[in-house]
mmCIF file with all atom_site columns, C-alpha atoms in Angstrom:
data_model
loop_
_atom_site.group_PDB
_atom_site.id
_atom_site.type_symbol
_atom_site.label_atom_id
_atom_site.label_alt_id
_atom_site.label_comp_id
_atom_site.label_asym_id
_atom_site.label_entity_id
_atom_site.label_seq_id
_atom_site.pdbx_PDB_ins_code
_atom_site.Cartn_x
_atom_site.Cartn_y
_atom_site.Cartn_z
_atom_site.occupancy
_atom_site.B_iso_or_equiv
_atom_site.pdbx_formal_charge
_atom_site.auth_seq_id
_atom_site.auth_comp_id
_atom_site.auth_asym_id
_atom_site.auth_atom_id
_atom_site.pdbx_PDB_model_num
ATOM 1   C CA . MET A 1 1   ? 93.280  -12.858 47.319 1.00 55.00 ? 18  MET A CA 1
ATOM 2   C CA . ALA A 1 2   ? 91.053  -11.656 44.465 1.00 57.00 ? 19  ALA A CA 1
ATOM 3   C CA . ASP A 1 3   ? 88.719  -9.949  46.939 1.00 54.00 ? 20  ASP A CA 1
ATOM 4   C CA . LEU A 1 4   ? 91.644  -8.172  48.565 1.00 48.00 ? 21  LEU A CA 1
ATOM 5   C CA . THR A 1 5   ? 92.879  -6.963  45.156 1.00 46.00 ? 22  THR A CA 1
ATOM 6   C CA . LYS A 1 6   ? 89.388  -5.670  44.259 1.00 49.00 ? 23  LYS A CA 1
ATOM 7   C CA . LEU A 1 7   ? 89.172  -3.862  47.586 1.00 38.00 ? 24  LEU A CA 1
ATOM 8   C CA . TYR A 1 8   ? 92.599  -2.295  47.064 1.00 45.00 ? 25  TYR A CA 1
ATOM 9   C CA . LEU A 1 9   ? 91.703  -1.160  43.518 1.00 39.00 ? 26  LEU A CA 1
ATOM 10  C CA . THR A 1 10  ? 88.382  0.261   44.717 1.00 41.00 ? 27  THR A CA 1
ATOM 11  C CA . ILE A 1 11  ? 90.119  2.273   47.423 1.00 43.00 ? 28  ILE A CA 1
ATOM 12  C CA . LEU A 1 12  ? 92.779  3.443   44.971 1.00 37.00 ? 29  LEU A CA 1
ATOM 13  C CA . ILE A 1 13  ? 90.215  4.576   42.381 1.00 40.00 ? 30  ILE A CA 1
ATOM 14  C CA . PHE A 1 14  ? 88.109  6.336   45.014 1.00 42.00 ? 31  PHE A CA 1
ATOM 15  C CA . SER A 1 15  ? 91.216  8.078   46.308 1.00 42.00 ? 32  SER A CA 1
ATOM 16  C CA . LEU A 1 16  ? 92.177  9.291   42.830 1.00 39.00 ? 33  LEU A CA 1
ATOM 17  C CA . ILE A 1 17  ? 88.652  10.469  42.076 1.00 40.00 ? 34  ILE A CA 1
ATOM 18  C CA . SER A 1 18  ? 88.366  12.356  45.359 1.00 42.00 ? 35  SER A CA 1
ATOM 19  C CA . LYS A 1 19  ? 91.756  14.004  44.828 1.00 43.00 ? 36  LYS A CA 1
ATOM 20  C CA . GLY A 1 20  ? 90.655  15.070  41.352 1.00 44.00 ? 37  GLY A CA 1
ATOM 21  C CA . TYR A 1 21  ? 87.400  16.378  42.761 1.00 48.00 ? 38  TYR A CA 1
ATOM 22  C CA . CYS A 1 22  ? 89.292  18.425  45.330 1.00 44.00 ? 39  CYS A CA 1
ATOM 23  C CA . ALA A 1 23  ? 91.810  19.765  42.823 1.00 48.00 ? 40  ALA A CA 1
ATOM 24  C CA . TRP A 1 24  ? 89.433  22.255  41.228 1.00 60.00 ? 41  TRP A CA 1
ATOM 25  C CA . TYR A 1 25  ? 88.121  23.926  44.377 1.00 71.00 ? 42  TYR A CA 1
ATOM 26  C CA . LEU A 1 26  ? 90.157  27.146  44.030 1.00 86.00 ? 43  LEU A CA 1
ATOM 27  C CA . ASN A 1 27  ? 88.507  27.769  40.657 1.00 87.00 ? 44  ASN A CA 1
ATOM 28  C CA . ASN A 1 28  ? 85.195  27.828  42.505 1.00 90.00 ? 45  ASN A CA 1
ATOM 29  C CA . ILE A 1 29  ? 86.120  30.779  44.673 1.00 95.00 ? 46  ILE A CA 1
ATOM 30  C CA . THR A 1 30  ? 85.078  33.959  42.918 1.00 96.00 ? 47  THR A CA 1
ATOM 31  C CA . ILE A 1 31  ? 86.185  37.400  43.977 1.00 97.00 ? 48  ILE A CA 1
ATOM 32  C CA . GLY A 1 32  ? 84.281  40.393  42.708 1.00 96.00 ? 49  GLY A CA 1
ATOM 33  C CA . THR A 1 33  ? 85.556  43.910  43.292 1.00 96.00 ? 50  THR A CA 1
ATOM 34  C CA . VAL A 1 34  ? 83.463  46.982  42.480 1.00 97.00 ? 51  VAL A CA 1
ATOM 35  C CA . ARG A 1 35  ? 83.921  50.641  43.227 1.00 97.00 ? 52  ARG A CA 1
ATOM 36  C CA . SER A 1 36  ? 81.421  51.897  45.798 1.00 97.00 ? 53  SER A CA 1
ATOM 37  C CA . GLY A 1 37  ? 81.505  55.520  44.638 1.00 97.00 ? 54  GLY A CA 1
ATOM 38  C CA . LYS A 1 38  ? 82.676  56.747  48.057 1.00 97.00 ? 55  LYS A CA 1
ATOM 39  C CA . GLN A 1 39  ? 86.056  58.217  48.956 1.00 97.00 ? 56  GLN A CA 1
ATOM 40  C CA . VAL A 1 40  ? 87.892  57.477  52.203 1.00 97.00 ? 57  VAL A CA 1
ATOM 41  C CA . LEU A 1 41  ? 90.738  59.869  53.008 1.00 97.00 ? 58  LEU A CA 1
ATOM 42  C CA . GLY A 1 42  ? 91.053  60.716  49.322 1.00 97.00 ? 59  GLY A CA 1
ATOM 43  C CA . LYS A 1 43  ? 91.132  57.100  48.111 1.00 98.00 ? 60  LYS A CA 1
ATOM 44  C CA . PRO A 1 44  ? 88.289  55.353  46.267 1.00 98.00 ? 61  PRO A CA 1
ATOM 45  C CA . GLU A 1 45  ? 86.453  52.702  48.244 1.00 98.00 ? 62  GLU A CA 1
ATOM 46  C CA . TRP A 1 46  ? 86.177  49.184  46.815 1.00 98.00 ? 63  TRP A CA 1
ATOM 47  C CA . ASN A 1 47  ? 83.576  46.596  47.830 1.00 98.00 ? 64  ASN A CA 1
ATOM 48  C CA . VAL A 1 48  ? 84.817  43.015  47.647 1.00 98.00 ? 65  VAL A CA 1
ATOM 49  C CA . LYS A 1 49  ? 82.628  39.916  47.619 1.00 98.00 ? 66  LYS A CA 1
ATOM 50  C CA . VAL A 1 50  ? 84.245  36.489  47.987 1.00 98.00 ? 67  VAL A CA 1
ATOM 51  C CA . THR A 1 51  ? 81.920  33.617  47.070 1.00 97.00 ? 68  THR A CA 1
ATOM 52  C CA . ASN A 1 52  ? 82.333  29.879  47.532 1.00 95.00 ? 69  ASN A CA 1
ATOM 53  C CA . ASN A 1 53  ? 80.747  28.341  44.429 1.00 93.00 ? 70  ASN A CA 1
ATOM 54  C CA . CYS A 1 54  ? 82.036  24.920  45.448 1.00 90.00 ? 71  CYS A CA 1
ATOM 55  C CA . PRO A 1 55  ? 79.328  22.396  46.420 1.00 88.00 ? 72  PRO A CA 1
ATOM 56  C CA . CYS A 1 56  ? 81.142  21.823  49.725 1.00 89.00 ? 73  CYS A CA 1
ATOM 57  C CA . PRO A 1 57  ? 82.486  24.092  52.493 1.00 94.00 ? 74  PRO A CA 1
ATOM 58  C CA . LEU A 1 58  ? 85.980  25.572  52.283 1.00 94.00 ? 75  LEU A CA 1
ATOM 59  C CA . SER A 1 59  ? 88.024  26.769  55.243 1.00 96.00 ? 76  SER A CA 1
ATOM 60  C CA . GLN A 1 60  ? 91.393  28.435  55.778 1.00 96.00 ? 77  GLN A CA 1
ATOM 61  C CA . ILE A 1 61  ? 90.727  30.484  52.645 1.00 96.00 ? 78  ILE A CA 1
ATOM 62  C CA . LYS A 1 62  ? 93.741  32.617  51.824 1.00 97.00 ? 79  LYS A CA 1
ATOM 63  C CA . LEU A 1 63  ? 93.864  35.322  49.185 1.00 97.00 ? 80  LEU A CA 1
ATOM 64  C CA . THR A 1 64  ? 96.909  36.795  47.521 1.00 96.00 ? 81  THR A CA 1
ATOM 65  C CA . CYS A 1 65  ? 97.253  40.313  48.863 1.00 94.00 ? 82  CYS A CA 1
ATOM 66  C CA . GLU A 1 66  ? 100.907 41.270  48.528 1.00 93.00 ? 83  GLU A CA 1
ATOM 67  C CA . GLY A 1 67  ? 101.296 44.942  49.396 1.00 93.00 ? 84  GLY A CA 1
ATOM 68  C CA . PHE A 1 68  ? 97.651  45.277  50.461 1.00 95.00 ? 85  PHE A CA 1
ATOM 69  C CA . GLN A 1 69  ? 96.862  48.682  51.961 1.00 94.00 ? 86  GLN A CA 1
ATOM 70  C CA . SER A 1 70  ? 93.727  50.540  52.924 1.00 97.00 ? 87  SER A CA 1
ATOM 71  C CA . THR A 1 71  ? 92.960  53.969  54.283 1.00 97.00 ? 88  THR A CA 1
ATOM 72  C CA . GLU A 1 72  ? 89.730  52.441  55.587 1.00 97.00 ? 89  GLU A CA 1
ATOM 73  C CA . HIS A 1 73  ? 89.719  49.981  58.491 1.00 97.00 ? 90  HIS A CA 1
ATOM 74  C CA . VAL A 1 74  ? 89.093  46.413  57.309 1.00 97.00 ? 91  VAL A CA 1
ATOM 75  C CA . ASN A 1 75  ? 87.320  44.292  59.912 1.00 96.00 ? 92  ASN A CA 1
ATOM 76  C CA . SER A 1 76  ? 89.873  41.760  61.214 1.00 95.00 ? 93  SER A CA 1
ATOM 77  C CA . THR A 1 77  ? 87.144  39.127  61.631 1.00 97.00 ? 94  THR A CA 1
ATOM 78  C CA . ILE A 1 78  ? 86.758  39.259  57.842 1.00 97.00 ? 95  ILE A CA 1
ATOM 79  C CA . LEU A 1 79  ? 90.304  39.728  56.531 1.00 97.00 ? 96  LEU A CA 1
ATOM 80  C CA . VAL A 1 80  ? 93.692  39.464  58.245 1.00 97.00 ? 97  VAL A CA 1
ATOM 81  C CA . GLU A 1 81  ? 97.008  40.044  56.500 1.00 95.00 ? 98  GLU A CA 1
ATOM 82  C CA . GLN A 1 82  ? 99.539  37.245  56.923 1.00 94.00 ? 99  GLN A CA 1
ATOM 83  C CA . GLY A 1 83  ? 102.574 38.253  54.901 1.00 93.00 ? 100 GLY A CA 1
ATOM 84  C CA . ASP A 1 84  ? 101.754 38.109  51.189 1.00 94.00 ? 101 ASP A CA 1
ATOM 85  C CA . THR A 1 85  ? 98.399  36.408  51.826 1.00 96.00 ? 102 THR A CA 1
ATOM 86  C CA . CYS A 1 86  ? 95.264  37.396  53.688 1.00 97.00 ? 103 CYS A CA 1
ATOM 87  C CA . LEU A 1 87  ? 93.195  34.961  55.748 1.00 98.00 ? 104 LEU A CA 1
ATOM 88  C CA . LEU A 1 88  ? 89.460  35.179  55.227 1.00 98.00 ? 105 LEU A CA 1
ATOM 89  C CA . ILE A 1 89  ? 86.993  34.959  58.169 1.00 98.00 ? 106 ILE A CA 1
ATOM 90  C CA . ASN A 1 90  ? 89.687  33.771  60.591 1.00 97.00 ? 107 ASN A CA 1
ATOM 91  C CA . GLY A 1 91  ? 89.973  30.482  58.711 1.00 97.00 ? 108 GLY A CA 1
ATOM 92  C CA . LYS A 1 92  ? 86.413  29.443  59.532 1.00 97.00 ? 109 LYS A CA 1
ATOM 93  C CA . PRO A 1 93  ? 84.470  27.462  56.916 1.00 96.00 ? 110 PRO A CA 1
ATOM 94  C CA . LEU A 1 94  ? 82.663  29.339  54.176 1.00 96.00 ? 111 LEU A CA 1
ATOM 95  C CA . LYS A 1 95  ? 79.627  27.224  53.320 1.00 95.00 ? 112 LYS A CA 1
ATOM 96  C CA . ALA A 1 96  ? 78.714  26.232  49.792 1.00 93.00 ? 113 ALA A CA 1
ATOM 97  C CA . SER A 1 97  ? 77.118  29.091  47.813 1.00 94.00 ? 114 SER A CA 1
ATOM 98  C CA . SER A 1 98  ? 77.926  31.537  50.624 1.00 97.00 ? 115 SER A CA 1
ATOM 99  C CA . SER A 1 99  ? 79.703  34.865  50.382 1.00 98.00 ? 116 SER A CA 1
ATOM 100 C CA . VAL A 1 100 ? 81.605  37.211  52.612 1.00 98.00 ? 117 VAL A CA 1
ATOM 101 C CA . LYS A 1 101 ? 81.979  40.934  51.932 1.00 98.00 ? 118 LYS A CA 1
ATOM 102 C CA . PHE A 1 102 ? 84.428  43.619  52.965 1.00 98.00 ? 119 PHE A CA 1
ATOM 103 C CA . SER A 1 103 ? 85.447  47.064  51.820 1.00 98.00 ? 120 SER A CA 1
ATOM 104 C CA . TYR A 1 104 ? 88.777  48.829  51.562 1.00 98.00 ? 121 TYR A CA 1
ATOM 105 C CA . ALA A 1 105 ? 89.976  52.140  50.195 1.00 98.00 ? 122 ALA A CA 1
ATOM 106 C CA . TRP A 1 106 ? 93.055  52.451  47.995 1.00 97.00 ? 123 TRP A CA 1
ATOM 107 C CA . ASP A 1 107 ? 94.113  53.490  44.536 1.00 94.00 ? 124 ASP A CA 1
ATOM 108 C CA . PRO A 1 108 ? 94.651  51.505  42.400 1.00 93.00 ? 125 PRO A CA 1
ATOM 109 C CA . PRO A 1 109 ? 92.496  48.541  43.427 1.00 94.00 ? 126 PRO A CA 1
ATOM 110 C CA . PHE A 1 110 ? 94.239  45.349  44.489 1.00 94.00 ? 127 PHE A CA 1
ATOM 111 C CA . VAL A 1 111 ? 93.809  42.239  42.408 1.00 92.00 ? 128 VAL A CA 1
ATOM 112 C CA . LEU A 1 112 ? 92.919  39.524  44.907 1.00 96.00 ? 129 LEU A CA 1
ATOM 113 C CA . TRP A 1 113 ? 93.133  35.865  43.916 1.00 95.00 ? 130 TRP A CA 1
ATOM 114 C CA . PRO A 1 114 ? 92.442  32.673  45.835 1.00 96.00 ? 131 PRO A CA 1
ATOM 115 C CA . ALA A 1 115 ? 95.807  31.380  47.055 1.00 95.00 ? 132 ALA A CA 1
ATOM 116 C CA . SER A 1 116 ? 94.767  28.330  49.068 1.00 94.00 ? 133 SER A CA 1
ATOM 117 C CA . ALA A 1 117 ? 91.915  26.735  50.975 1.00 94.00 ? 134 ALA A CA 1
ATOM 118 C CA . ILE A 1 118 ? 91.011  23.496  52.689 1.00 92.00 ? 135 ILE A CA 1
ATOM 119 C CA . PHE A 1 119 ? 88.303  21.459  51.026 1.00 88.00 ? 136 PHE A CA 1
ATOM 120 C CA . HIS A 1 120 ? 85.735  19.753  53.259 1.00 86.00 ? 137 HIS A CA 1
ATOM 121 C CA . SER A 1 121 ? 83.659  16.878  52.003 1.00 82.00 ? 138 SER A CA 1
ATOM 122 C CA . CYS A 1 122 ? 79.926  17.436  51.826 1.00 79.00 ? 139 CYS A CA 1
#
C-alpha cells in the first residue's frame, strides 16, 4: 500500500510540475513589429516577426487580430484570420528558437498578442 501511495504522489507531483511548466509558454512567444519604410497603396508596411522562445515546439499558435486589415496580401500559409484571432503557419509546430515573418500594410499598426498555443514536450 505504501508503494502505491508513493507512486500516486509521484505522478501527482509530476503532473503539477508539468502543468506549471506549460503555463508560461505564451510569455515565450515574442512578436516584434517594425515599419519597413515602404508604402503599399498609401499605407505604411509593417514587418512582423513571431518567435518561439520556448525550449519546446508550439503549434496551433493563435494571435489576437481583431479588426486586422491589410492593403498588402498576407500569405495564407503564414497567417489566416479566424474571427478575432489569426492562426499562424496553418497550425503547424513552430520549433524552439524559431521565427516566422510576414508583412502587412495598414495605418495604424495592429497590436498582435499571443492568444493561445499548444505546448509540445521536448
